[in-house]
Amino acid sequence: MPGTPRVKAPQMAIRRLSMYYRTLAVLREQGVASVSSEHLSTLTGSTAAQVRRDLAYFGSFGRRGVGYDVESLQSHMRGILGIGEGWPMALVGVGNLGSALLAYDGFPRQGFRIVEAFDSDPRRVGTVIRDVVVKPMDQVRETVRERRIAMALLAVPAKAAQAVTEQLIDAGVRCLLNFAPISLKVPSHVYLASVDLSIEVEYLSYLLRESRAEDSASNDIRTDVTTMMPL
Amino acid sequence: MPGTPRVKAPQMAIRRLSMYYRTLAVLREQGVASVSSEHLSTLTGSTAAQVRRDLAYFGSFGRRGVGYDVESLQSHMRGILGIGEGWPMALVGVGNLGSALLAYDGFPRQGFRIVEAFDSDPRRVGTVIRDVVVKPMDQVRETVRERRIAMALLAVPAKAAQAVTEQLIDAGVRCLLNFAPISLKVPSHVYLASVDLSIEVEYLSYLLRESRAEDSASNDIRTDVTTMMPL
DNA sequence: AGGAGCTTGTGATATCTTTCACGTGGCAAA
DNA sequence: TTTGCCACGTGAAAGATATCACAAGCTCCT
Ligand SMILES: NC(=O)c1ccc[n+]([C@@H]2O[C@H](COP(=O)([O-])OP(=O)(O)OC[C@H]3O[C@@H](n4cnc5c(N)ncnc54)[C@H](O)[C@@H]3O)[C@@H](O)[C@H]2O)c1
Ligand SMILES: NC(=O)c1ccc[n+]([C@@H]2O[C@H](COP(=O)([O-])OP(=O)(O)OC[C@H]3O[C@@H](n4cnc5c(N)ncnc54)[C@H](O)[C@@H]3O)[C@@H](O)[C@H]2O)c1
């Protein structure tokens, strides 16, 4: 590794790394050998300075006056993000969303595979989707331990989410990706990310609302919208 | 209107409002009439100061020495977020994920309904899911305009996403929630949010990797990480 | 070899966000 | 009414993140 991180990388920087990685994969397919921070930034909707800073958190991967070697940079990103190590994942809750996740080919393409699926509904248990047999919940503990599964996807109803989370953590899971619209409590050695559609939709709704309020600001009594910035 | 915003609310503050809103709904169901910032913060995994500041971006909704009236605060949040106005939404791409989204009862419960669905595959067109008939793509423009649909969910393959986005914007859509793993380009009057599972999973993978690499002192007090990519 | 032209990596700076800490207003009980 | 406690709202401080701007390093051309 060319360099060592001096300071902790911001969360968002790490997330942007994923974008860079994916963009690099596309560039490589297109036969592009070298890319500048400027170029990468336009492709990912970032800025050149941001790209350079983000990468600099992890080392110096480029060559001055030249840019970044696509293949080598992609390989570094892969290493940092842990892509391609074939992390096995477990899925709990094989309903509408869970079934879609099982069928999703984006995971295997990035080197993450759902290798086990669980559901509490006896009618779901035993069904097979994409070579994965749905197992009953009482096999979570044994299966997760045996296969050393560190990552789990949670697609159960919000009411069941906290209890299932605790089962999974007890079984040894270290990372959880939660889809239920609820704020899960996990111990500090467990990493949690959430995909919450309500938040996304309501955020858009807020922006839309606000933009319309501003449009009609001429008629509005509200005069202080644009007023002050601190200092 | 108890107050007017002095400064622009941070994106994350707005997203946290969604959490507060949902928590308030639960409290109300439980018959709780009043809540303090301290209480709300423990329920949402935030801090008391954060809760107060977030709310203060939009006005003063509480009573000193008492706390916030659950019903009234929820109602304010609803207004700010535009919940319950029955925003009609369009869905494009009725595949694995799109079908799950159509069946998702979380949207209607928050006052957002998918009222139209489109797909380019003739075999999908005409099928009915939850009272919604899947229409062909050449009806996007007319339908979206006629029904004044401002918000759309994008569940098509990444390759098709940019083109479909442009069709939707042309038809008058102002807000897009994208599920394809790609960085979409939209004009500045259009709002875009993305749910990108690769980013989530790779972020978790990074954290796991890092925690193992420097298995020594990592005192991360993580509670919850909810997605956000700025446009 | 030297210079022109380019792009990185990074101090310094600006901006944004969170946290602290306390004045203020409010309630209840004596 | 007065006393004591409580919890909000908010300036100010601290902390985190993004942007600027430029020295340093690389390639190519003459
Ligand atoms: N459907 C969507 O598009 C969508 C989108 C975003 C979020 N979500 C969220 O994802 C979760 C699942 O949604 P869905 O639409 O697939 O619901 P669903 O009802 O179709 O599926 C839930 C599945 O979880 C199983 N389950 C219930 N309790 C369980 C338990 N204690 N242990 C194990 N399995 C259990 C059920 O048997 C069912 O198969 C919900 O929290 C929902 O809010 C769904
Ligand atoms: N399946 C999942 O769980 C999942 C999870 C996260 C993200 N995604 C993303 O969501 C998108 C859809 O995934 P999926 O699994 O549902 O795929 P899918 O192939 O099952 O569905 C895609 C649908 O889009 C339609 N389509 C293709 N091109 C179109 C076009 N130009 N216009 C309109 N419709 C078109 C197809 O006919 C198909 O019905 C993909 O970008 C995928 O990466 C999927």
PDB file of C-alpha atoms and ligand atoms in Angstrom, chain A residues 92-98 119-121 124 137 155-158 160 164 179-181 197, chain B residues 100-101 104, ligand 1:
ATOM      1  CA  VAL A  92     -33.865 -12.569   7.038  1.00  0.00           C
ATOM      2  CA  GLY A  93     -37.412 -12.020   5.817  1.00  0.00           C
ATOM      3  CA  VAL A  94     -38.202 -13.456   2.408  1.00  0.00           C
ATOM      4  CA  GLY A  95     -41.298 -11.406   1.603  1.00  0.00           C
ATOM      5  CA  ASN A  96     -41.766  -8.952  -1.231  1.00  0.00           C
ATOM      6  CA  LEU A  97     -38.561  -7.093  -0.641  1.00  0.00           C
ATOM      7  CA  GLY A  98     -36.524 -10.076   0.511  1.00  0.00           C
ATOM      8  CA  ASP A 119     -38.170 -16.650   7.444  1.00  0.00           C
ATOM      9  CA  SER A 120     -40.535 -17.277  10.304  1.00  0.00           C
ATOM     10  CA  ASP A 121     -43.452 -18.148   8.060  1.00  0.00           C
ATOM     11  CA  ARG A 124     -41.973 -19.619   3.074  1.00  0.00           C
ATOM     12  CA  MET A 137     -35.637 -18.979  12.189  1.00  0.00           C
ATOM     13  CA  ALA A 155     -36.202  -7.395   5.422  1.00  0.00           C
ATOM     14  CA  VAL A 156     -38.749  -8.207   8.087  1.00  0.00           C
ATOM     15  CA  PRO A 157     -41.625  -6.019   9.316  1.00  0.00           C
ATOM     16  CA  ALA A 158     -40.610  -3.164  11.602  1.00  0.00           C
ATOM     17  CA  ALA A 160     -40.012  -7.867  14.318  1.00  0.00           C
ATOM     18  CA  VAL A 164     -34.384 -10.454  14.796  1.00  0.00           C
ATOM     19  CA  PHE A 179     -34.707  -2.105   5.409  1.00  0.00           C
ATOM     20  CA  ALA A 180     -37.370  -1.826   8.076  1.00  0.00           C
ATOM     21  CA  PRO A 181     -38.501   1.710   8.887  1.00  0.00           C
ATOM     22  CA  LEU A 197     -37.700   4.701   1.985  1.00  0.00           C
TER      23      LEU A 197
ATOM     24  CA  ALA B 100     -41.987  -5.137  -4.288  1.00  0.00           C
ATOM     25  CA  LEU B 101     -42.327  -1.351  -4.240  1.00  0.00           C
ATOM     26  CA  TYR B 104     -45.182  -1.954  -0.249  1.00  0.00           C
TER      27      TYR B 104
HETATM   28  N1  LIG E   1     -41.727  -4.085  -0.132  1.00  0.00           N
HETATM   29  C1  LIG E   1     -40.903  -3.066  -0.299  1.00  0.00           C
HETATM   30  O1  LIG E   1     -40.716  -2.622  -1.406  1.00  0.00           O
HETATM   31  C2  LIG E   1     -40.188  -2.450   0.844  1.00  0.00           C
HETATM   32  C3  LIG E   1     -39.453  -1.320   0.603  1.00  0.00           C
HETATM   33  C4  LIG E   1     -38.759  -0.731   1.641  1.00  0.00           C
HETATM   34  C5  LIG E   1     -38.809  -1.273   2.890  1.00  0.00           C
HETATM   35  N2  LIG E   1     -39.527  -2.335   3.127  1.00  0.00           N
HETATM   36  C6  LIG E   1     -39.504  -2.899   4.474  1.00  0.00           C
HETATM   37  O2  LIG E   1     -38.931  -4.163   4.404  1.00  0.00           O
HETATM   38  C7  LIG E   1     -39.574  -5.027   5.304  1.00  0.00           C
HETATM   39  C8  LIG E   1     -40.188  -6.171   4.559  1.00  0.00           C
HETATM   40  O3  LIG E   1     -41.101  -5.673   3.609  1.00  0.00           O
HETATM   41  P1  LIG E   1     -41.912  -6.643   2.671  1.00  0.00           P
HETATM   42  O4  LIG E   1     -42.714  -5.800   1.761  1.00  0.00           O
HETATM   43  O5  LIG E   1     -40.992  -7.645   2.047  1.00  0.00           O
HETATM   44  O6  LIG E   1     -42.893  -7.347   3.703  1.00  0.00           O
HETATM   45  P2  LIG E   1     -43.480  -8.814   3.608  1.00  0.00           P
HETATM   46  O7  LIG E   1     -44.582  -8.903   4.580  1.00  0.00           O
HETATM   47  O8  LIG E   1     -43.754  -9.153   2.181  1.00  0.00           O
HETATM   48  O9  LIG E   1     -42.297  -9.728   4.091  1.00  0.00           O
HETATM   49  C9  LIG E   1     -41.876  -9.815   5.409  1.00  0.00           C
HETATM   50  C10 LIG E   1     -41.357 -11.216   5.615  1.00  0.00           C
HETATM   51  O10 LIG E   1     -40.776 -11.308   6.894  1.00  0.00           O
HETATM   52  C11 LIG E   1     -41.217 -12.505   7.514  1.00  0.00           C
HETATM   53  N3  LIG E   1     -41.177 -12.331   8.957  1.00  0.00           N
HETATM   54  C12 LIG E   1     -42.081 -11.702   9.744  1.00  0.00           C
HETATM   55  N4  LIG E   1     -41.703 -11.740  11.029  1.00  0.00           N
HETATM   56  C13 LIG E   1     -40.539 -12.417  11.058  1.00  0.00           C
HETATM   57  C14 LIG E   1     -39.665 -12.794  12.094  1.00  0.00           C
HETATM   58  N5  LIG E   1     -39.887 -12.450  13.364  1.00  0.00           N
HETATM   59  N6  LIG E   1     -38.579 -13.485  11.775  1.00  0.00           N
HETATM   60  C15 LIG E   1     -38.327 -13.804  10.504  1.00  0.00           C
HETATM   61  N7  LIG E   1     -39.125 -13.488   9.472  1.00  0.00           N
HETATM   62  C16 LIG E   1     -40.212 -12.794   9.757  1.00  0.00           C
HETATM   63  C17 LIG E   1     -42.589 -12.737   6.985  1.00  0.00           C
HETATM   64  O11 LIG E   1     -42.916 -14.117   7.062  1.00  0.00           O
HETATM   65  C18 LIG E   1     -42.470 -12.261   5.544  1.00  0.00           C
HETATM   66  O12 LIG E   1     -42.070 -13.288   4.689  1.00  0.00           O
HETATM   67  C19 LIG E   1     -40.588  -4.191   6.036  1.00  0.00           C
HETATM   68  O13 LIG E   1     -40.022  -3.694   7.203  1.00  0.00           O
HETATM   69  C20 LIG E   1     -40.847  -3.064   5.083  1.00  0.00           C
HETATM   70  O14 LIG E   1     -41.232  -1.909   5.768  1.00  0.00           O
HETATM   71  C21 LIG E   1     -40.223  -2.974   2.115  1.00  0.00           C
END
